[in-house]
């Protein structure tokens, strides 16, 4: 009897994650159960997820899903594996899932390059004040005034870049920054001296990184020790005309303190993640000339989505064949995920 694979991924995301032959590869692994094309919203409730997962051996999840709670597990007694298409499975699983022997895997590795590239692109845009020039020209500022509208610009060559968190995305970002001659210092208590040497970076405490960086890029997970780790005191340590890039998590920064600092005009920032999402249309960040905004899409490249689908399909195939998983998340590892 073939395995039952419940795919709790709405139709629009299924088309991205399982493009081309990936969907047929997934179908070859077992009997697929999916929601109707117009019913993806039902996955956001425990009842809707339970209805889909009921007879499943494997459950594929994505970010619109409800968490796999005890109620869902009660409805799906045969469930043995949860395979998450996104960057972090943490919001979607519980201790009870591990207690019942259900294994977990995720496709977070797929998005490292995409997020690293966007952080890199935002870094270059900020260094060259592209956002300031663009706003000036689009809002009718005279040519000469537009040319004078930005603070001094800098190249990445020789630029001191601070990175908070040598995560997958952080390492992808570091590789790109160093390729163009940036000088990288990292704040990460888990980064060994051997790893730092391999990455070609210097390790320092957070305060030192803040004081010495023209660009500060955040790539840390949200943990008890990193939540709101950047507050008013830390922002004040940044040099004048410093640049902040956050493609990681909004919870790493005190949002009120950041807004207050940005309103002074002393620093510029590029932000992809927000405490409130969607970002309200009247939010103060939208009106600041020294801020470049994107709508939490750093990991959303075509290639990253397909890599995510590839990881999920391959992990399910390994699981069903009794082979070791390559992207498994244990209960202990879950505690360190952002």
CSV table of C-alpha atoms in Angstrom, one decimal:
chain,number,residue,atom,x,y,z
A,1,UNK,CA,0.0,0.0,0.0
A,2,UNK,CA,1.5,3.4,-1.0
A,3,UNK,CA,2.0,6.2,1.4
A,4,UNK,CA,-0.5,9.0,1.6
A,5,UNK,CA,1.0,12.5,1.2
A,6,UNK,CA,-1.1,15.4,2.2
A,7,UNK,CA,0.1,18.6,0.6
A,8,UNK,CA,-1.1,21.5,2.7
A,9,UNK,CA,0.2,24.1,0.2
A,10,UNK,CA,-2.3,26.4,-1.6
A,11,UNK,CA,-2.4,26.1,-5.4
A,12,UNK,CA,-0.5,29.3,-6.1
A,13,UNK,CA,2.4,28.2,-3.9
A,14,UNK,CA,2.3,24.6,-5.2
A,15,UNK,CA,2.9,25.9,-8.7
A,16,UNK,CA,6.1,27.7,-7.4
A,17,UNK,CA,7.5,25.0,-5.2
A,18,UNK,CA,6.7,22.0,-7.4
A,19,UNK,CA,7.2,23.4,-10.9
A,20,UNK,CA,8.0,21.3,-13.9
A,21,UNK,CA,8.6,17.7,-13.1
A,22,UNK,CA,8.7,18.1,-9.4
A,23,UNK,CA,4.9,17.6,-9.0
A,24,UNK,CA,5.0,14.4,-10.9
A,25,UNK,CA,8.0,13.2,-8.8
A,26,UNK,CA,6.0,14.0,-5.7
A,27,UNK,CA,3.0,12.1,-7.0
A,28,UNK,CA,5.2,9.1,-7.7
A,29,UNK,CA,5.9,8.8,-4.0
A,30,UNK,CA,2.4,8.1,-2.9
A,31,UNK,CA,-1.3,9.1,-3.0
A,32,UNK,CA,-1.5,12.9,-3.0
A,33,UNK,CA,-4.2,14.8,-1.1
A,34,UNK,CA,-4.5,18.6,-1.8
A,35,UNK,CA,-7.0,21.3,-1.1
A,36,UNK,CA,-9.2,22.7,-3.9
A,37,UNK,CA,-7.6,25.5,-5.8
A,38,UNK,CA,-10.0,28.0,-4.3
A,39,UNK,CA,-9.8,26.6,-0.7
A,40,UNK,CA,-6.3,27.4,0.3
A,41,UNK,CA,-7.6,29.5,3.2
A,42,UNK,CA,-8.9,26.5,5.0
A,43,UNK,CA,-5.4,25.4,5.8
A,44,UNK,CA,-5.1,28.3,8.2
A,45,UNK,CA,-7.4,26.6,10.7
A,46,UNK,CA,-6.7,23.5,12.7
A,47,UNK,CA,-9.9,21.9,11.6
A,48,UNK,CA,-9.1,22.5,7.9
A,49,UNK,CA,-5.6,21.2,8.3
A,50,UNK,CA,-6.8,18.1,10.2
A,51,UNK,CA,-9.4,17.4,7.5
A,52,UNK,CA,-6.7,17.3,4.9
A,53,UNK,CA,-4.1,15.4,7.0
A,54,UNK,CA,-6.5,12.8,8.3
A,55,UNK,CA,-5.2,9.7,6.5
A,56,UNK,CA,-1.8,11.0,5.8
A,57,UNK,CA,1.6,9.4,6.4
A,58,UNK,CA,3.4,12.5,5.3
A,59,UNK,CA,2.3,16.1,5.6
A,60,UNK,CA,3.8,18.9,3.5
A,61,UNK,CA,3.3,22.3,5.0
A,62,UNK,CA,3.8,26.0,4.0
A,63,UNK,CA,3.3,29.3,5.7
A,64,UNK,CA,-0.4,29.7,5.4
A,65,UNK,CA,-0.9,26.5,7.5
A,66,UNK,CA,-2.1,26.2,11.0
A,67,UNK,CA,0.3,24.6,13.5
A,68,UNK,CA,0.3,20.9,13.7
A,69,UNK,CA,-1.2,20.7,17.2
A,70,UNK,CA,-2.5,17.8,19.2
A,71,UNK,CA,-5.9,18.2,17.6
A,72,UNK,CA,-4.4,17.8,14.1
A,73,UNK,CA,-2.3,14.8,15.3
A,74,UNK,CA,-5.4,13.2,16.8
A,75,UNK,CA,-7.1,13.4,13.4
A,76,UNK,CA,-4.0,12.0,11.7
A,77,UNK,CA,-2.9,8.9,13.6
A,78,UNK,CA,-0.8,7.6,10.8
A,79,UNK,CA,1.3,10.8,10.4
A,80,UNK,CA,5.0,10.0,10.5
A,81,UNK,CA,6.7,13.0,8.8
A,82,UNK,CA,6.1,16.7,8.5
A,83,UNK,CA,8.1,18.3,5.6
A,84,UNK,CA,8.0,22.1,5.5
A,85,UNK,CA,8.6,24.1,2.3
A,86,UNK,CA,9.6,27.3,4.1
A,87,UNK,CA,12.6,28.7,5.9
A,88,UNK,CA,11.6,27.8,9.5
A,89,UNK,CA,9.2,25.1,10.6
A,90,UNK,CA,9.2,26.4,14.2
A,91,UNK,CA,5.8,28.2,14.1
A,92,UNK,CA,4.1,25.0,12.7
A,93,UNK,CA,5.2,22.3,15.0
A,94,UNK,CA,4.9,21.5,18.7
A,95,UNK,CA,6.5,19.4,21.4
A,96,UNK,CA,3.6,17.0,21.2
A,97,UNK,CA,4.5,16.2,17.6
A,98,UNK,CA,8.0,15.0,18.6
A,99,UNK,CA,6.5,13.2,21.6
A,100,UNK,CA,4.4,11.1,19.2
A,101,UNK,CA,7.4,10.2,17.2
A,102,UNK,CA,6.7,12.3,14.1
A,103,UNK,CA,9.8,13.4,12.4
A,104,UNK,CA,10.3,16.9,10.9
A,105,UNK,CA,12.3,18.3,8.0
A,106,UNK,CA,12.4,21.7,6.4
A,107,UNK,CA,13.6,23.4,3.2
A,108,UNK,CA,15.3,26.4,4.9
A,109,UNK,CA,18.5,25.7,3.1
A,110,UNK,CA,16.8,26.6,-0.2
A,111,UNK,CA,16.4,30.3,0.7
A,112,UNK,CA,19.9,31.1,1.9
A,113,UNK,CA,21.2,32.3,-1.4
A,114,UNK,CA,18.1,34.3,-2.3
A,115,UNK,CA,18.0,36.2,1.0
A,116,UNK,CA,21.8,36.7,0.9
A,117,UNK,CA,21.5,38.2,-2.6
A,118,UNK,CA,18.7,40.5,-1.6
A,119,UNK,CA,20.6,41.7,1.4
A,120,UNK,CA,23.6,42.3,-0.8
A,121,UNK,CA,21.6,44.2,-3.4
A,122,UNK,CA,20.1,46.3,-0.6
A,123,UNK,CA,23.5,47.0,0.7
A,124,UNK,CA,24.7,48.3,-2.7
A,125,UNK,CA,21.6,50.4,-3.1
A,126,UNK,CA,22.1,52.0,0.3
A,127,UNK,CA,25.8,52.6,-0.2
A,128,UNK,CA,25.1,54.4,-3.5
A,129,UNK,CA,22.0,56.1,-2.1
A,130,UNK,CA,19.9,54.7,-5.0
A,131,UNK,CA,16.7,55.0,-2.9
A,132,UNK,CA,17.3,58.6,-2.2
A,133,UNK,CA,17.9,59.6,-5.8
A,134,UNK,CA,14.9,57.5,-7.0
A,135,UNK,CA,12.5,59.2,-4.5
A,136,UNK,CA,13.8,62.6,-5.4
A,137,UNK,CA,13.4,62.2,-9.1
A,138,UNK,CA,10.0,60.5,-8.8
A,139,UNK,CA,8.6,63.2,-6.6
A,140,UNK,CA,9.5,66.1,-8.9
A,141,UNK,CA,12.6,67.4,-7.2
A,142,UNK,CA,14.7,69.5,-9.6
A,143,UNK,CA,17.6,67.7,-11.2
A,144,UNK,CA,20.3,69.6,-9.4
A,145,UNK,CA,18.6,69.3,-6.1
A,146,UNK,CA,18.1,65.6,-6.6
A,147,UNK,CA,21.8,65.2,-7.3
A,148,UNK,CA,22.5,66.9,-3.9
A,149,UNK,CA,19.7,65.1,-2.0
A,150,UNK,CA,21.8,62.2,-0.7
A,151,UNK,CA,24.6,62.0,1.9
A,152,UNK,CA,28.1,60.9,0.7
A,153,UNK,CA,28.1,57.6,-1.3
A,154,UNK,CA,30.6,54.8,-0.9
A,155,UNK,CA,31.9,51.7,-2.7
A,156,UNK,CA,31.8,48.3,-1.2
A,157,UNK,CA,35.6,47.8,-1.8
A,158,UNK,CA,37.2,48.3,1.6
A,159,UNK,CA,33.9,49.0,3.3
A,160,UNK,CA,33.6,47.8,6.9
A,161,UNK,CA,30.5,45.6,7.0
A,162,UNK,CA,29.1,44.1,10.2
A,163,UNK,CA,27.1,40.9,10.2
A,164,UNK,CA,25.0,39.8,13.1
A,165,UNK,CA,24.5,36.1,12.8
A,166,UNK,CA,26.6,33.7,10.6
A,167,UNK,CA,23.5,31.8,9.5
A,168,UNK,CA,22.9,30.3,6.1
A,169,UNK,CA,21.7,33.7,4.8
A,170,UNK,CA,24.5,35.4,6.7
A,171,UNK,CA,27.1,33.2,5.1
A,172,UNK,CA,25.7,33.7,1.6
A,173,UNK,CA,25.8,37.5,2.2
A,174,UNK,CA,29.3,37.3,3.5
A,175,UNK,CA,30.5,35.5,0.4
A,176,UNK,CA,29.0,38.1,-1.8
A,177,UNK,CA,30.3,41.1,0.2
A,178,UNK,CA,33.8,39.7,0.4
A,179,UNK,CA,33.8,39.0,-3.4
A,180,UNK,CA,33.5,42.8,-3.9
A,181,UNK,CA,36.1,43.6,-1.3
A,182,UNK,CA,34.1,44.3,1.7
A,183,UNK,CA,35.8,43.9,5.1
A,184,UNK,CA,33.5,41.8,7.3
A,185,UNK,CA,33.2,41.5,11.1
A,186,UNK,CA,30.7,39.1,12.6
A,187,UNK,CA,28.9,39.1,15.9
A,188,UNK,CA,27.9,35.5,16.6
A,189,UNK,CA,28.7,33.6,19.8
A,190,UNK,CA,28.3,30.3,18.0
A,191,UNK,CA,30.9,31.0,15.2
A,192,UNK,CA,34.2,29.2,15.9
A,193,UNK,CA,37.5,30.7,15.1
A,194,UNK,CA,38.0,27.9,12.5
A,195,UNK,CA,34.7,28.8,10.8
A,196,UNK,CA,35.6,32.5,10.9
A,197,UNK,CA,38.9,31.8,9.2
A,198,UNK,CA,37.2,29.8,6.5
A,199,UNK,CA,34.7,32.6,5.9
A,200,UNK,CA,37.5,35.2,5.9
A,201,UNK,CA,35.9,37.3,8.6
A,202,UNK,CA,36.8,38.8,12.0
A,203,UNK,CA,34.7,37.9,15.1
A,204,UNK,CA,33.8,40.6,17.6
A,205,UNK,CA,31.2,41.4,20.2
A,206,UNK,CA,28.0,43.2,19.2
A,207,UNK,CA,29.0,46.6,20.5
A,208,UNK,CA,32.3,46.5,18.6
A,209,UNK,CA,30.6,45.5,15.4
A,210,UNK,CA,28.1,48.3,15.8
A,211,UNK,CA,30.7,51.0,16.4
A,212,UNK,CA,33.0,50.0,13.5
A,213,UNK,CA,30.5,49.2,10.7
A,214,UNK,CA,29.5,51.4,7.9
A,215,UNK,CA,26.9,48.7,7.0
A,216,UNK,CA,25.2,46.5,9.5
A,217,UNK,CA,23.4,43.5,8.2
A,218,UNK,CA,21.1,41.3,10.4
A,219,UNK,CA,21.1,37.6,9.8
A,220,UNK,CA,20.4,36.1,13.2
A,221,UNK,CA,17.5,33.9,14.3
A,222,UNK,CA,15.0,35.1,16.9
A,223,UNK,CA,15.8,33.5,20.2
A,224,UNK,CA,15.3,34.7,23.7
A,225,UNK,CA,18.8,36.2,23.7
A,226,UNK,CA,18.4,37.9,20.3
A,227,UNK,CA,14.9,39.3,20.6
A,228,UNK,CA,15.1,43.1,20.5
A,229,UNK,CA,18.9,42.8,20.7
A,230,UNK,CA,19.1,46.1,18.8
A,231,UNK,CA,17.5,48.9,20.8
A,232,UNK,CA,18.1,52.6,21.2
A,233,UNK,CA,21.4,52.1,22.9
A,234,UNK,CA,22.7,49.9,20.2
A,235,UNK,CA,21.5,52.1,17.4
A,236,UNK,CA,23.2,55.0,19.0
A,237,UNK,CA,26.5,53.2,18.7
A,238,UNK,CA,26.3,53.1,14.9
A,239,UNK,CA,28.5,55.7,13.2
A,240,UNK,CA,26.8,58.7,11.5
A,241,UNK,CA,25.6,57.9,8.0
A,242,UNK,CA,25.7,54.2,8.8
A,243,UNK,CA,23.4,51.8,6.9
A,244,UNK,CA,21.2,49.1,8.4
A,245,UNK,CA,19.9,46.1,6.4
A,246,UNK,CA,17.4,43.7,7.9
A,247,UNK,CA,16.2,40.8,5.8
A,248,UNK,CA,16.1,38.5,8.9
A,249,UNK,CA,13.4,39.1,11.5
A,250,UNK,CA,11.7,42.3,12.7
A,251,UNK,CA,11.9,41.0,16.3
A,252,UNK,CA,15.6,41.5,16.3
A,253,UNK,CA,15.1,45.2,16.6
A,254,UNK,CA,13.1,47.5,18.8
A,255,UNK,CA,10.8,48.9,16.2
A,256,UNK,CA,10.0,52.1,18.0
A,257,UNK,CA,13.7,52.8,18.7
A,258,UNK,CA,14.5,52.2,15.0
A,259,UNK,CA,11.8,54.5,13.8
A,260,UNK,CA,13.0,57.2,16.2
A,261,UNK,CA,16.6,56.8,14.9
A,262,UNK,CA,15.5,56.9,11.3
A,263,UNK,CA,13.4,60.0,11.8
A,264,UNK,CA,16.6,61.9,12.8
A,265,UNK,CA,18.0,61.1,9.4
A,266,UNK,CA,21.3,60.0,11.0
A,267,UNK,CA,21.3,56.6,9.4
A,268,UNK,CA,19.6,54.9,6.4
A,269,UNK,CA,18.0,51.5,6.4
A,270,UNK,CA,16.7,48.8,4.1
A,271,UNK,CA,14.0,46.6,5.6
A,272,UNK,CA,12.2,43.5,4.4
A,273,UNK,CA,10.6,42.4,7.6
A,274,UNK,CA,8.2,44.2,10.0
A,275,UNK,CA,6.5,43.8,13.4
A,276,UNK,CA,3.2,44.2,11.7
A,277,UNK,CA,2.6,42.5,8.4
A,278,UNK,CA,1.2,43.6,6.0
A,279,UNK,CA,2.8,47.0,6.7
A,280,UNK,CA,0.0,49.4,7.1
A,281,UNK,CA,-0.4,51.9,4.3
A,282,UNK,CA,-0.1,54.8,6.7
A,283,UNK,CA,2.9,53.5,8.6
A,284,UNK,CA,5.6,56.1,9.2
A,285,UNK,CA,8.3,54.0,7.6
A,286,UNK,CA,6.6,54.5,4.2
A,287,UNK,CA,7.2,58.2,4.3
A,288,UNK,CA,10.8,58.4,5.2
A,289,UNK,CA,13.3,59.3,2.4
A,290,UNK,CA,16.2,57.4,4.1
A,291,UNK,CA,14.4,54.0,4.1
A,292,UNK,CA,14.2,51.4,1.4
A,293,UNK,CA,11.3,48.9,1.8
A,294,UNK,CA,10.5,45.5,0.4
A,295,UNK,CA,7.4,43.4,1.4
A,296,UNK,CA,9.1,40.4,3.1
A,297,UNK,CA,10.0,38.8,-0.2
A,298,UNK,CA,13.8,38.3,0.2
A,299,UNK,CA,13.5,34.6,-0.1
A,300,UNK,CA,11.0,34.6,-2.9
A,301,UNK,CA,13.0,34.0,-6.0
A,302,UNK,CA,11.9,31.4,-8.6
A,303,UNK,CA,15.1,29.5,-8.0
A,304,UNK,CA,14.6,29.4,-4.2
A,305,UNK,CA,11.1,28.2,-4.5
A,306,UNK,CA,12.1,25.3,-6.8
A,307,UNK,CA,15.0,24.4,-4.6
A,308,UNK,CA,12.6,24.3,-1.7
A,309,UNK,CA,10.3,21.9,-3.6
A,310,UNK,CA,13.3,19.8,-4.6
A,311,UNK,CA,14.4,19.5,-0.9
A,312,UNK,CA,10.9,18.4,0.2
A,313,UNK,CA,10.5,15.8,-2.6
A,314,UNK,CA,13.9,14.4,-1.9
A,315,UNK,CA,13.4,14.3,1.8
A,316,UNK,CA,10.1,12.5,1.5
A,317,UNK,CA,11.7,10.0,-0.9
A,318,UNK,CA,14.5,9.3,1.6
A,319,UNK,CA,12.1,8.9,4.5
A,320,UNK,CA,9.9,6.4,2.6
A,321,UNK,CA,13.0,4.5,1.6
A,322,UNK,CA,14.3,4.3,5.1
A,323,UNK,CA,17.3,6.5,4.3
A,324,UNK,CA,18.7,9.3,6.6
A,325,UNK,CA,17.1,12.7,6.2
A,326,UNK,CA,19.5,15.5,5.2
A,327,UNK,CA,17.4,18.4,6.5
A,328,UNK,CA,15.9,17.0,9.6
A,329,UNK,CA,15.0,19.2,12.6
A,330,UNK,CA,15.1,17.6,16.0
A,331,UNK,CA,13.3,18.9,19.0
A,332,UNK,CA,16.6,20.3,20.4
A,333,UNK,CA,17.4,22.0,17.1
A,334,UNK,CA,14.0,23.5,16.9
A,335,UNK,CA,14.7,25.6,20.0
A,336,UNK,CA,17.6,27.3,18.2
A,337,UNK,CA,15.6,28.1,15.1
A,338,UNK,CA,14.3,31.6,14.5
